[in-house]
Short mmCIF file of C-alpha atoms in Angstrom, two decimals:
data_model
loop_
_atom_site.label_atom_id
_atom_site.label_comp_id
_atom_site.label_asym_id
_atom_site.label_seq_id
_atom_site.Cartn_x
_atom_site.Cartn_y
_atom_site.Cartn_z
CA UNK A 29 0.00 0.00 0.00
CA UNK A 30 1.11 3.46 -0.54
CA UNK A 31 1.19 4.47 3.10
CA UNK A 32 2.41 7.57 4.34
CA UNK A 33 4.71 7.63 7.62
CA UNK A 34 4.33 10.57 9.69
CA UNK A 35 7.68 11.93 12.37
CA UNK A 36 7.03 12.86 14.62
CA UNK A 37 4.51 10.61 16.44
CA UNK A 38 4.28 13.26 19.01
CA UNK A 39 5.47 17.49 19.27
CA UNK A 40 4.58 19.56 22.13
CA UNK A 41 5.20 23.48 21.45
CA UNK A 42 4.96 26.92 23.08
CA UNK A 43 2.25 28.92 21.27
CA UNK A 44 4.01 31.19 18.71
CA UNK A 45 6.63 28.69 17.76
CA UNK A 46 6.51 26.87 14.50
CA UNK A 47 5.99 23.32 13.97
CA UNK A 48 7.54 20.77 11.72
CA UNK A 49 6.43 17.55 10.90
CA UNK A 50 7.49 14.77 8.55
CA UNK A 51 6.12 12.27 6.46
CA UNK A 52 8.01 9.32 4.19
CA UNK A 53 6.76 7.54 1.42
CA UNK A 54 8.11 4.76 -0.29
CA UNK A 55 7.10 4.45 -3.89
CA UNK A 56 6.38 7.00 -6.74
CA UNK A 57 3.19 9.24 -6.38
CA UNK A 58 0.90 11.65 -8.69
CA UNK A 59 0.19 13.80 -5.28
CA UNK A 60 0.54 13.81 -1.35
CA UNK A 61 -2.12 15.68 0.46
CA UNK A 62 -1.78 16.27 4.55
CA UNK A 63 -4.78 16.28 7.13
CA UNK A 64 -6.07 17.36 10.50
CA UNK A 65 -7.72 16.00 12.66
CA UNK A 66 -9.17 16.94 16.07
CA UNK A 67 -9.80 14.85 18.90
CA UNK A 68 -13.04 12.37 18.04
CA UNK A 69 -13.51 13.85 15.12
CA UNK A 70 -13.51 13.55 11.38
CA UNK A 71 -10.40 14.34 9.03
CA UNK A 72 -9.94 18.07 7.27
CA UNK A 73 -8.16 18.25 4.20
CA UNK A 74 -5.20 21.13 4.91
CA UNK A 75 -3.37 20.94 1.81
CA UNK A 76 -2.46 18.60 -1.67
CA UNK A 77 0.85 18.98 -3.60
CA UNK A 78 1.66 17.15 -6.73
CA UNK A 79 4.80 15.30 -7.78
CA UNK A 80 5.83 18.60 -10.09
CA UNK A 81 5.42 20.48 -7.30
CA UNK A 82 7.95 21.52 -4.74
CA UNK A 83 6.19 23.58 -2.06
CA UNK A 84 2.64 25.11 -1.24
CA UNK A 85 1.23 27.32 0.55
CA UNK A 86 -1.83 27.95 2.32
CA UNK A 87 -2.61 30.81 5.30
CA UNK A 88 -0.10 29.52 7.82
CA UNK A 89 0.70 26.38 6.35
CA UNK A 90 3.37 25.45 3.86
CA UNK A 91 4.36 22.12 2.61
CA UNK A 92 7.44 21.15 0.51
CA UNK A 93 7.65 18.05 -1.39
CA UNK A 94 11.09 16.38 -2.18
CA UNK A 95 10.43 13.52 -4.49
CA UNK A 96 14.12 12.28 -4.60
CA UNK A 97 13.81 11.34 -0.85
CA UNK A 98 10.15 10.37 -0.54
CA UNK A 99 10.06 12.82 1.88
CA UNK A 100 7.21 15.89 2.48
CA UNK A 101 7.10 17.90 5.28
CA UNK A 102 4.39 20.51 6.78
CA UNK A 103 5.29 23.82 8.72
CA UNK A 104 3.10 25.45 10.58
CA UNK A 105 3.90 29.11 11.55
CA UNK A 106 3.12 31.12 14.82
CA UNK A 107 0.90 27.91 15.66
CA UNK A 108 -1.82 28.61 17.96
CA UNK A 109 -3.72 26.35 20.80
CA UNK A 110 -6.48 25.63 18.00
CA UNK A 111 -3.62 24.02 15.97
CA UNK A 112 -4.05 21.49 18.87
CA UNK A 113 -4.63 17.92 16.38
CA UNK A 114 -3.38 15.30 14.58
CA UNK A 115 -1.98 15.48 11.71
CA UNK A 116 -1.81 12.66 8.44
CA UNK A 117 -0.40 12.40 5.63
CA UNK A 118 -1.33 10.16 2.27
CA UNK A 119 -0.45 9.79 -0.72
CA UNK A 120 -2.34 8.18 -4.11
CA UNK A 121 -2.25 5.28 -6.14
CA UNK A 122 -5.54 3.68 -6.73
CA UNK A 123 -6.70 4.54 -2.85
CA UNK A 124 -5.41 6.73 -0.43
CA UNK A 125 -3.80 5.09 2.76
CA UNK A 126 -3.06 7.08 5.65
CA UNK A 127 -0.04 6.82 8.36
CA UNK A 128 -0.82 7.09 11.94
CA UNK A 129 -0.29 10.55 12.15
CA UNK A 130 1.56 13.06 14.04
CA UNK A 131 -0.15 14.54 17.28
CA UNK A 132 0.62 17.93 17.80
CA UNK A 133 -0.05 19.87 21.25
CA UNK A 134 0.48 23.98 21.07
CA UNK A 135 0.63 25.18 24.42
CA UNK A 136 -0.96 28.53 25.86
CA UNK B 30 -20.41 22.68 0.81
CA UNK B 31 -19.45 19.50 0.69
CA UNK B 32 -21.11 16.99 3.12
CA UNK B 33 -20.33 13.73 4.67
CA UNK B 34 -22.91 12.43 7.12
CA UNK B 35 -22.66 9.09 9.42
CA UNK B 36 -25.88 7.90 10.80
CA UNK B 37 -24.57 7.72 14.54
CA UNK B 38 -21.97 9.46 16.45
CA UNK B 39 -21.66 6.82 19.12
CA UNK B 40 -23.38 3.59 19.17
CA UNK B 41 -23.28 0.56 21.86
CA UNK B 42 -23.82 -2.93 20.71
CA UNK B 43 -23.43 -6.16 22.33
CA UNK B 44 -21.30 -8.98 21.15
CA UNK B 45 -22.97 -10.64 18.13
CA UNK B 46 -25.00 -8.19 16.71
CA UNK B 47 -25.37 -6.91 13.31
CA UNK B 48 -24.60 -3.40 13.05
CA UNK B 49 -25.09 -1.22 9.83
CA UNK B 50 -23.04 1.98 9.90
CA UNK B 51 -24.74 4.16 7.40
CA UNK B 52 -22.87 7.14 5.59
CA UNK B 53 -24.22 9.75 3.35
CA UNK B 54 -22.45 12.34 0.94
CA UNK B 55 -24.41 15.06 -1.25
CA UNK B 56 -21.58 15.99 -3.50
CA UNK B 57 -21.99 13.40 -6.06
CA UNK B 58 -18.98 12.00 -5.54
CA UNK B 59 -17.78 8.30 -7.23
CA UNK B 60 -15.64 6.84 -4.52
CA UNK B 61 -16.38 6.50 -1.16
CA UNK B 62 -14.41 4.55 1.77
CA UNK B 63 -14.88 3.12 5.15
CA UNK B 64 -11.86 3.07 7.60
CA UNK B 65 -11.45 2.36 11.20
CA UNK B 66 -9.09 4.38 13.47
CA UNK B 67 -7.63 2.76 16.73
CA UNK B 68 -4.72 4.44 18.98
CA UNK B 69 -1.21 4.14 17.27
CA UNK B 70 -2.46 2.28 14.37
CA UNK B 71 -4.03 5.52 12.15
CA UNK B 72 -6.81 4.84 10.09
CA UNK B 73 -6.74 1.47 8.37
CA UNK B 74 -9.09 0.74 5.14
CA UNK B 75 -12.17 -1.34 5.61
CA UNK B 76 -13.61 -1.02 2.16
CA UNK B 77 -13.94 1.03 -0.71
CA UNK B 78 -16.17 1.81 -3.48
CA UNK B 79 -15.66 3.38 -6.77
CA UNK B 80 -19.47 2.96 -8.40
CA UNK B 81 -23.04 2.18 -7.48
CA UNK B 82 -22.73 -1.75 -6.70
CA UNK B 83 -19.12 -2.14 -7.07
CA UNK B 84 -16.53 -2.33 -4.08
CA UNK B 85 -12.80 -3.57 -3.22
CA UNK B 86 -11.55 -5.02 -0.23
CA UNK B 87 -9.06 -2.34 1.61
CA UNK B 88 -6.30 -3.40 3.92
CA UNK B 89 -8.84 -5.18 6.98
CA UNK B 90 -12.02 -6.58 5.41
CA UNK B 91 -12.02 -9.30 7.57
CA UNK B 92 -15.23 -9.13 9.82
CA UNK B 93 -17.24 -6.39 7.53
CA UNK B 94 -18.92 -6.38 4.62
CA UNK B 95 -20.41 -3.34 2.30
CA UNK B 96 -23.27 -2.40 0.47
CA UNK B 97 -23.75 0.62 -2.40
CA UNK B 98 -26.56 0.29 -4.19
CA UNK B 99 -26.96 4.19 -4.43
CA UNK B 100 -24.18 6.80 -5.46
CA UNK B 101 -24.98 8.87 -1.98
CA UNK B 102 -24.91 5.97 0.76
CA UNK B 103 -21.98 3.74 1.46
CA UNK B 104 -23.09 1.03 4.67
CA UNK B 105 -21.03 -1.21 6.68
CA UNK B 106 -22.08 -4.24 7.84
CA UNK B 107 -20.64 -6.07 10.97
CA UNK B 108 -22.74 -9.41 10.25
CA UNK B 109 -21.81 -10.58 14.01
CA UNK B 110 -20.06 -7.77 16.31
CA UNK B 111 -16.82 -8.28 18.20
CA UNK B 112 -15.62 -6.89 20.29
CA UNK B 113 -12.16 -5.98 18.30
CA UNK B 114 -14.52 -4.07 16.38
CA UNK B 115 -14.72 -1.33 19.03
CA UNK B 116 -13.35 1.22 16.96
CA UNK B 117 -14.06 5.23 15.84
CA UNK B 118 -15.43 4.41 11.84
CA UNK B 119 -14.68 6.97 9.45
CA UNK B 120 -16.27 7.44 6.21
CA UNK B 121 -15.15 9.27 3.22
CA UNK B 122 -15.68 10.33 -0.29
CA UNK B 123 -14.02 11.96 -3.38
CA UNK B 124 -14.40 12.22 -6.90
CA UNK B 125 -11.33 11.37 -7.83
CA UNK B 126 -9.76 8.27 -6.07
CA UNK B 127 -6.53 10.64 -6.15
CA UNK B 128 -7.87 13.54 -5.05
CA UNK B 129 -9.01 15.12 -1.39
CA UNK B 130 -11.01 13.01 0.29
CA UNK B 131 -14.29 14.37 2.23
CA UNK B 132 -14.69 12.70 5.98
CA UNK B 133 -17.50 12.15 8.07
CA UNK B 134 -17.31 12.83 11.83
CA UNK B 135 -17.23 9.54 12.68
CA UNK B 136 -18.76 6.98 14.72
CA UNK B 137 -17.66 5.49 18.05
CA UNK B 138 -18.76 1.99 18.60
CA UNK B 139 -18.52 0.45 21.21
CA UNK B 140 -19.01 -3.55 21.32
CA UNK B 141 -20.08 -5.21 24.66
#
């Protein structure tokens, strides 16, 4: 399956800091899109990037893609208790399969 | 706006029951997907469906079975609840299997 592997499992910040987080892929893809998710609830799509594309922004967010390493990664800037969620990444290839996520905490 | 309903939020069922999970989207969409999501394991794929009556088997079948027989309303079927199937169930939809996917809220079941 084309599963994405989010790092960190877990990242505790101060509010105002940025956060990083990581996810690796194994085979080629068409696109990788990342997720949130707060607690008990559904998934949000945050952002998709395609293979030709190297980095994307939206609001606060930005993701870069670097298809030599299998590797994305999504930064989240001044983060903010609401930022408080899990995050996911997947990636295509006949279905969508997702890792088990990184949980971010943003302190007050 | 795009909308994904599931027919319970939280449901209780005893051990050997058959449970339908019922899920709902108004956006037309082809594909739709059931997946379950349990601490440190993500979300895992139950099922899938890309038309009106057709379905694959995702990554954990095993214990479920599906029904589509309209484009708006995926079901999953437990045909005899265990209790391994305590789980949150998540259901999606796109229209484009590589594309963003649409969730529900979920449902938390809970097998006795």
């Amino acid at each position: 399956s084309q599963q994405g592997e989010e790092d960190p499992q877990a990242l505790s910040i101060q509010e105002g800091e940025n956060a990083t987080m990581n996810c690796s892929y194994k085979t080629s893809i068409n696109n990788l899109q990342w997720y949130r998710q707060n607690s008990g609830r559904g998934l949000v799509h945050l952002i998709l990037i395609r293979s030709n594309e190297r980095e994307k922004h939206s609001g606060r967010l930005r993701v870069t893609l670097d298809t030599s390493k299998k590797r994305s990664s999504l930064f989240i800037t001044a983060s903010r208790a609401a930022d408080t969620a899990s995050y996911f990444c997947a990636t295509d290839r006949n279905d969508m399969r997702f890792g088990a996520g990184t949980r971010l905490t943003v302190k007050p | 706006d795009v909308k994904v309903t599931q027919s319970s939020r939280y449901l209780v069922k005893r051990t050997g029951e058959k449970v339908f999970l019922e899920c709902v989207q108004d956006m037309d969409h082809e594909n739709m997907f059931w997946y379950r999501q349990d601490p440190g394991l993500g979300l895992r794929l139950i099922y899938f469906s890309y038309d009106v009556k057709m379905k694959e088997k995702g990554d954990i079948p095993e214990g479920y079975s599906v029904s589509r027989e309209k484009k708006e309303r995926f079901s999953l079927i437990l045909e005899s609840a265990s209790t391994n199937q305590t789980s949150m169930y998540l259901c999606a939809s796109t229209w484009d299997i590589q594309e963003t996917q649409y969730f529900g809220p979920g449902t938390r079941l809970l097998v006795l």
